[in-house]
Amino acid sequence: NAGVTQTPKFQVLKTGQSMTLQCAQDMNHNSMYWYRQDPGMGLRLIYYSASEGTTDKGEVPNGYNVSRLNKREFSLRLESAAPSQTSVYFCASSEARFGGSQPQHFGDGTRLSIL
Amino acid sequence: KNEVEQSPQNLTAQEGEFITINCSYSVGISALHWLQQHPGGGIVSLFMLSSGKKKHGRLIATINIQEKHSSLHITASHPRDSAVYICAVRDYDKVIFGPGTSLSVIP
C-alpha cells in the first residue's frame, strides 16, 4: 500500500521555466492538498481539493495552478518558476475535508530549487 | 503573533532522557495533531486528539482545551526519535501548522 506518492523527489529549475509536480493516492480519499515547507515556518497550504472536481485556494496560491485529474491524482503546476518558489512541496490526502476524524496522510515531499 | 507556536525550537537530549515538547495555539480548534518528520522529509501522523491524553508506546500527548495548550512527551528517548515534531491545529475549514521542534537524541 503506497499511500501518497509524489514525483519527482528532487528538481532544479531555472527562473521562468515551468513544471508540474505529480501526486497520487491509493487510499480512495476524497480530499487532497498541496503544501510548501520553508525553513522556520510551518507547512503552508497552497491549494486543496475537497472532492473530485473541485479546487480551492489556500494561504499561498500565487504563482501556482492545480488540477484534480481524477479522485486519485492532484497535480501542482508552476507556470513561470521564481526563486521565491524554492521550497519543499508536500502533497497530502484525507478522507474528509481537512481530515475529519482522521489525520491527513503525507507524501515524501519534492525538493524544488529555482536558480 | 503566530496562531500556533511550539517550544523549544531546537532540543538536544541524551539517550534515555524524558522529553517534553510544547504547543500553544490562539484559535478555536476541533482537533490537534502531532506529526513527526524524519530527516529525509517524510511526515507521519503520531496523534490526533481533541481532549485529554493519548499514549502510543513511549509517546504521550496531552491537550488542555481551556488553556489552548498541548504537550508531546517522549519517555526513555532513543536516537531514532531524532526528528522534527510538528503540532497542527484543525478547525472546520483549515489546518494551521506550527513551525516544528527539531529534536536530536544523542547516544
mmCIF file of C-alpha atoms in Angstrom:
data_model
loop_
_atom_site.group_PDB
_atom_site.id
_atom_site.type_symbol
_atom_site.label_atom_id
_atom_site.label_comp_id
_atom_site.label_asym_id
_atom_site.label_seq_id
_atom_site.Cartn_x
_atom_site.Cartn_y
_atom_site.Cartn_z
ATOM 1 C CA ASN A 1 0.000 0.000 0.000
ATOM 2 C CA ALA A 2 1.913 3.043 -1.271
ATOM 3 C CA GLY A 3 -0.234 5.757 0.368
ATOM 4 C CA VAL A 4 0.622 9.137 -1.162
ATOM 5 C CA THR A 5 3.203 9.136 -3.959
ATOM 6 C CA GLN A 6 4.876 12.311 -5.197
ATOM 7 C CA THR A 7 7.073 12.726 -8.237
ATOM 8 C CA PRO A 8 9.714 13.911 -8.733
ATOM 9 C CA LYS A 9 11.594 13.798 -5.427
ATOM 10 C CA PHE A 10 14.101 16.454 -6.482
ATOM 11 C CA GLN A 11 14.103 19.087 -9.235
ATOM 12 C CA VAL A 12 16.231 22.056 -10.174
ATOM 13 C CA LEU A 13 14.744 24.683 -12.475
ATOM 14 C CA LYS A 14 15.878 27.932 -13.965
ATOM 15 C CA THR A 15 13.850 31.082 -13.360
ATOM 16 C CA GLY A 16 10.982 31.239 -15.835
ATOM 17 C CA GLN A 17 10.794 27.521 -16.532
ATOM 18 C CA SER A 18 7.581 25.621 -15.927
ATOM 19 C CA MET A 19 6.969 22.245 -14.385
ATOM 20 C CA THR A 20 4.273 20.057 -12.890
ATOM 21 C CA LEU A 21 4.530 18.192 -9.614
ATOM 22 C CA GLN A 22 2.541 14.985 -9.598
ATOM 23 C CA CYS A 23 0.701 13.423 -6.667
ATOM 24 C CA ALA A 24 -1.329 10.237 -6.478
ATOM 25 C CA GLN A 25 -3.008 8.487 -3.557
ATOM 26 C CA ASP A 26 -4.341 4.953 -3.403
ATOM 27 C CA MET A 27 -6.463 5.254 -0.246
ATOM 28 C CA ASN A 28 -9.655 6.363 -2.022
ATOM 29 C CA HIS A 29 -9.508 9.662 -0.157
ATOM 30 C CA ASN A 30 -11.839 12.464 -1.183
ATOM 31 C CA SER A 31 -9.622 15.418 -0.251
ATOM 32 C CA MET A 32 -6.133 16.273 -1.426
ATOM 33 C CA TYR A 33 -3.766 19.134 -0.600
ATOM 34 C CA TRP A 34 -0.565 20.812 -1.690
ATOM 35 C CA TYR A 35 1.657 22.431 0.944
ATOM 36 C CA ARG A 36 5.003 24.138 0.870
ATOM 37 C CA GLN A 37 7.510 23.975 3.718
ATOM 38 C CA ASP A 38 10.108 26.685 4.208
ATOM 39 C CA PRO A 39 12.781 26.888 6.915
ATOM 40 C CA GLY A 40 11.469 28.215 10.233
ATOM 41 C CA MET A 41 7.876 28.211 9.041
ATOM 42 C CA GLY A 42 5.068 25.761 9.347
ATOM 43 C CA LEU A 43 3.594 23.993 6.375
ATOM 44 C CA ARG A 44 1.511 26.433 4.355
ATOM 45 C CA LEU A 45 -1.416 25.413 2.205
ATOM 46 C CA ILE A 46 -1.129 26.312 -1.474
ATOM 47 C CA TYR A 47 -4.286 24.725 -2.905
ATOM 48 C CA TYR A 48 -6.620 21.980 -1.907
ATOM 49 C CA SER A 49 -9.289 19.846 -3.469
ATOM 50 C CA ALA A 50 -12.066 18.920 -1.079
ATOM 51 C CA SER A 51 -13.513 16.434 -3.539
ATOM 52 C CA GLU A 52 -13.072 15.299 -7.109
ATOM 53 C CA GLY A 53 -13.925 18.119 -9.463
ATOM 54 C CA THR A 54 -13.307 20.967 -7.007
ATOM 55 C CA THR A 55 -10.247 23.025 -6.154
ATOM 56 C CA ASP A 56 -9.792 25.967 -3.803
ATOM 57 C CA LYS A 57 -7.027 28.406 -2.968
ATOM 58 C CA GLY A 58 -5.158 28.070 0.266
ATOM 59 C CA GLU A 59 -2.948 30.528 2.074
ATOM 60 C CA VAL A 60 -0.245 30.993 -0.597
ATOM 61 C CA PRO A 61 -1.719 30.251 -4.079
ATOM 62 C CA ASN A 62 0.028 32.936 -6.151
ATOM 63 C CA GLY A 63 2.257 31.535 -8.882
ATOM 64 C CA TYR A 64 0.653 28.079 -8.812
ATOM 65 C CA ASN A 65 -2.154 26.218 -10.519
ATOM 66 C CA VAL A 66 -3.639 22.838 -9.718
ATOM 67 C CA SER A 67 -5.611 20.126 -11.438
ATOM 68 C CA ARG A 68 -7.633 17.404 -9.757
ATOM 69 C CA LEU A 69 -7.322 14.953 -12.631
ATOM 70 C CA ASN A 70 -9.447 12.260 -11.006
ATOM 71 C CA LYS A 71 -10.042 11.024 -7.472
ATOM 72 C CA ARG A 72 -6.505 9.633 -7.220
ATOM 73 C CA GLU A 73 -4.413 12.415 -8.741
ATOM 74 C CA PHE A 74 -3.810 16.050 -7.868
ATOM 75 C CA SER A 75 -1.089 17.961 -9.696
ATOM 76 C CA LEU A 76 0.589 21.277 -8.932
ATOM 77 C CA ARG A 77 1.928 23.441 -11.759
ATOM 78 C CA LEU A 78 4.424 26.270 -11.673
ATOM 79 C CA GLU A 79 3.899 28.221 -14.889
ATOM 80 C CA SER A 80 6.926 30.517 -14.579
ATOM 81 C CA ALA A 81 9.163 29.480 -11.723
ATOM 82 C CA ALA A 82 10.666 32.146 -9.453
ATOM 83 C CA PRO A 83 13.454 31.806 -6.859
ATOM 84 C CA SER A 84 10.869 32.522 -4.123
ATOM 85 C CA GLN A 85 9.253 29.210 -5.010
ATOM 86 C CA THR A 86 12.327 27.294 -3.889
ATOM 87 C CA SER A 87 10.871 25.070 -1.203
ATOM 88 C CA VAL A 88 9.916 21.549 -0.230
ATOM 89 C CA TYR A 89 6.463 20.672 -1.514
ATOM 90 C CA PHE A 90 4.223 18.126 0.163
ATOM 91 C CA CYS A 91 1.087 16.531 -1.142
ATOM 92 C CA ALA A 92 -1.384 15.130 1.373
ATOM 93 C CA SER A 93 -4.747 13.428 1.333
ATOM 94 C CA SER A 94 -7.549 12.715 3.765
ATOM 95 C CA GLU A 95 -10.895 11.009 3.773
ATOM 96 C CA ALA A 96 -12.803 14.152 4.759
ATOM 97 C CA ARG A 97 -12.140 17.841 4.178
ATOM 98 C CA PHE A 98 -9.163 18.805 6.337
ATOM 99 C CA GLY A 99 -9.237 15.429 7.986
ATOM 100 C CA GLY A 100 -12.477 14.988 9.833
ATOM 101 C CA SER A 101 -11.931 12.274 12.411
ATOM 102 C CA GLN A 102 -8.826 11.002 10.609
ATOM 103 C CA PRO A 103 -5.449 12.645 10.050
ATOM 104 C CA GLN A 104 -4.031 13.708 6.716
ATOM 105 C CA HIS A 105 -1.562 11.352 5.034
ATOM 106 C CA PHE A 106 1.535 12.938 3.528
ATOM 107 C CA GLY A 107 3.799 12.110 0.635
ATOM 108 C CA ASP A 108 7.573 12.141 0.985
ATOM 109 C CA GLY A 109 7.961 15.617 -0.487
ATOM 110 C CA THR A 110 9.529 17.205 -3.557
ATOM 111 C CA ARG A 111 12.632 19.356 -3.047
ATOM 112 C CA LEU A 112 12.472 22.104 -5.658
ATOM 113 C CA SER A 113 15.252 24.616 -6.278
ATOM 114 C CA ILE A 114 14.810 27.581 -8.608
ATOM 115 C CA LEU A 115 18.031 29.172 -9.791
ATOM 116 C CA LYS B 1 1.920 36.522 16.867
ATOM 117 C CA ASN B 2 1.704 33.143 15.127
ATOM 118 C CA GLU B 3 -1.501 31.229 15.626
ATOM 119 C CA VAL B 4 0.415 28.059 16.550
ATOM 120 C CA GLU B 5 3.658 28.253 18.473
ATOM 121 C CA GLN B 6 5.971 25.498 19.610
ATOM 122 C CA SER B 7 8.723 25.378 22.191
ATOM 123 C CA PRO B 8 11.525 24.737 22.254
ATOM 124 C CA GLN B 9 12.543 25.393 18.658
ATOM 125 C CA ASN B 10 15.516 23.037 18.996
ATOM 126 C CA LEU B 11 16.212 20.383 21.605
ATOM 127 C CA THR B 12 19.194 18.131 22.226
ATOM 128 C CA ALA B 13 18.831 15.290 24.701
ATOM 129 C CA GLN B 14 20.871 12.359 25.939
ATOM 130 C CA GLU B 15 19.551 8.915 25.201
ATOM 131 C CA GLY B 16 17.168 7.830 27.952
ATOM 132 C CA GLU B 17 16.013 11.312 28.928
ATOM 133 C CA PHE B 18 12.345 12.290 29.282
ATOM 134 C CA ILE B 19 11.452 14.862 26.642
ATOM 135 C CA THR B 20 8.623 17.393 26.519
ATOM 136 C CA ILE B 21 7.657 19.477 23.501
ATOM 137 C CA ASN B 22 5.031 22.163 23.912
ATOM 138 C CA CYS B 23 2.424 23.603 21.573
ATOM 139 C CA SER B 24 0.295 26.682 22.221
ATOM 140 C CA TYR B 25 -2.401 27.987 19.924
ATOM 141 C CA SER B 26 -4.593 31.055 19.821
ATOM 142 C CA VAL B 27 -7.540 29.908 17.692
ATOM 143 C CA GLY B 28 -10.561 27.751 18.337
ATOM 144 C CA ILE B 29 -9.974 24.192 17.249
ATOM 145 C CA SER B 30 -11.791 20.923 16.751
ATOM 146 C CA ALA B 31 -8.680 18.760 16.900
ATOM 147 C CA LEU B 32 -4.930 18.911 17.354
ATOM 148 C CA HIS B 33 -2.385 16.751 15.565
ATOM 149 C CA TRP B 34 1.161 15.819 16.408
ATOM 150 C CA LEU B 35 3.261 14.891 13.388
ATOM 151 C CA GLN B 36 6.787 13.541 13.036
ATOM 152 C CA GLN B 37 9.110 14.478 10.186
ATOM 153 C CA HIS B 38 12.272 12.419 9.861
ATOM 154 C CA PRO B 39 15.469 13.533 8.161
ATOM 155 C CA GLY B 40 14.777 12.878 4.507
ATOM 156 C CA GLY B 41 11.441 14.605 4.865
ATOM 157 C CA GLY B 42 8.568 12.145 5.181
ATOM 158 C CA ILE B 43 5.788 13.273 7.535
ATOM 159 C CA VAL B 44 3.740 10.828 9.572
ATOM 160 C CA SER B 45 0.864 11.436 11.927
ATOM 161 C CA LEU B 46 1.536 10.434 15.553
ATOM 162 C CA PHE B 47 -1.620 11.525 17.333
ATOM 163 C CA MET B 48 -4.877 13.298 16.759
ATOM 164 C CA LEU B 49 -6.652 14.444 19.900
ATOM 165 C CA SER B 50 -9.402 16.784 20.931
ATOM 166 C CA SER B 51 -9.333 16.249 24.693
ATOM 167 C CA GLY B 52 -7.417 14.527 27.442
ATOM 168 C CA LYS B 53 -4.477 12.276 26.759
ATOM 169 C CA LYS B 54 -3.336 9.603 24.322
ATOM 170 C CA LYS B 55 -0.453 7.145 24.603
ATOM 171 C CA HIS B 56 1.319 5.088 21.978
ATOM 172 C CA GLY B 57 4.384 3.196 23.058
ATOM 173 C CA ARG B 58 6.849 5.688 24.541
ATOM 174 C CA LEU B 59 4.915 8.698 23.259
ATOM 175 C CA ILE B 60 2.247 10.522 25.237
ATOM 176 C CA ALA B 61 0.225 13.501 24.023
ATOM 177 C CA THR B 62 -1.933 15.687 26.222
ATOM 178 C CA ILE B 63 -4.177 18.616 25.481
ATOM 179 C CA ASN B 64 -5.775 21.290 27.685
ATOM 180 C CA ILE B 65 -8.530 22.916 25.665
ATOM 181 C CA GLN B 66 -9.176 25.678 28.200
ATOM 182 C CA GLU B 67 -5.518 26.714 28.246
ATOM 183 C CA LYS B 68 -5.092 26.134 24.489
ATOM 184 C CA HIS B 69 -2.007 24.059 25.093
ATOM 185 C CA SER B 70 -0.754 20.611 24.196
ATOM 186 C CA SER B 71 2.359 18.678 25.126
ATOM 187 C CA LEU B 72 4.122 15.762 23.497
ATOM 188 C CA HIS B 73 6.197 13.634 25.858
ATOM 189 C CA ILE B 74 8.762 11.024 24.897
ATOM 190 C CA THR B 75 9.858 8.626 27.612
ATOM 191 C CA ALA B 76 13.209 6.794 27.527
ATOM 192 C CA SER B 77 14.288 8.730 24.436
ATOM 193 C CA HIS B 78 16.340 6.983 21.763
ATOM 194 C CA PRO B 79 18.452 8.280 18.868
ATOM 195 C CA ARG B 80 15.798 7.019 16.437
ATOM 196 C CA ASP B 81 13.432 9.607 17.981
ATOM 197 C CA SER B 82 15.571 12.327 16.358
ATOM 198 C CA ALA B 83 13.196 14.187 14.066
ATOM 199 C CA VAL B 84 11.176 17.360 13.733
ATOM 200 C CA TYR B 85 7.913 17.249 15.677
ATOM 201 C CA ILE B 86 5.106 19.356 14.295
ATOM 202 C CA CYS B 87 1.941 20.480 16.041
ATOM 203 C CA ALA B 88 -1.058 21.266 13.849
ATOM 204 C CA VAL B 89 -4.499 22.510 14.838
ATOM 205 C CA ARG B 90 -7.640 21.970 12.827
ATOM 206 C CA ASP B 91 -10.993 23.627 12.643
ATOM 207 C CA TYR B 92 -13.655 23.012 10.014
ATOM 208 C CA ASP B 93 -12.044 24.779 7.085
ATOM 209 C CA LYS B 94 -8.361 24.850 7.738
ATOM 210 C CA VAL B 95 -5.339 23.267 9.333
ATOM 211 C CA ILE B 96 -2.645 25.501 10.814
ATOM 212 C CA PHE B 97 0.804 24.054 11.337
ATOM 213 C CA GLY B 98 3.345 25.099 13.924
ATOM 214 C CA PRO B 99 6.978 25.719 12.910
ATOM 215 C CA GLY B 100 8.175 22.454 14.376
ATOM 216 C CA THR B 101 10.594 21.419 17.122
ATOM 217 C CA SER B 102 13.833 19.825 15.997
ATOM 218 C CA LEU B 103 14.853 17.034 18.396
ATOM 219 C CA SER B 104 18.254 15.404 18.413
ATOM 220 C CA VAL B 105 18.834 12.478 20.782
ATOM 221 C CA ILE B 106 22.497 11.704 21.344
ATOM 222 C CA PRO B 107 23.663 8.193 22.271
#
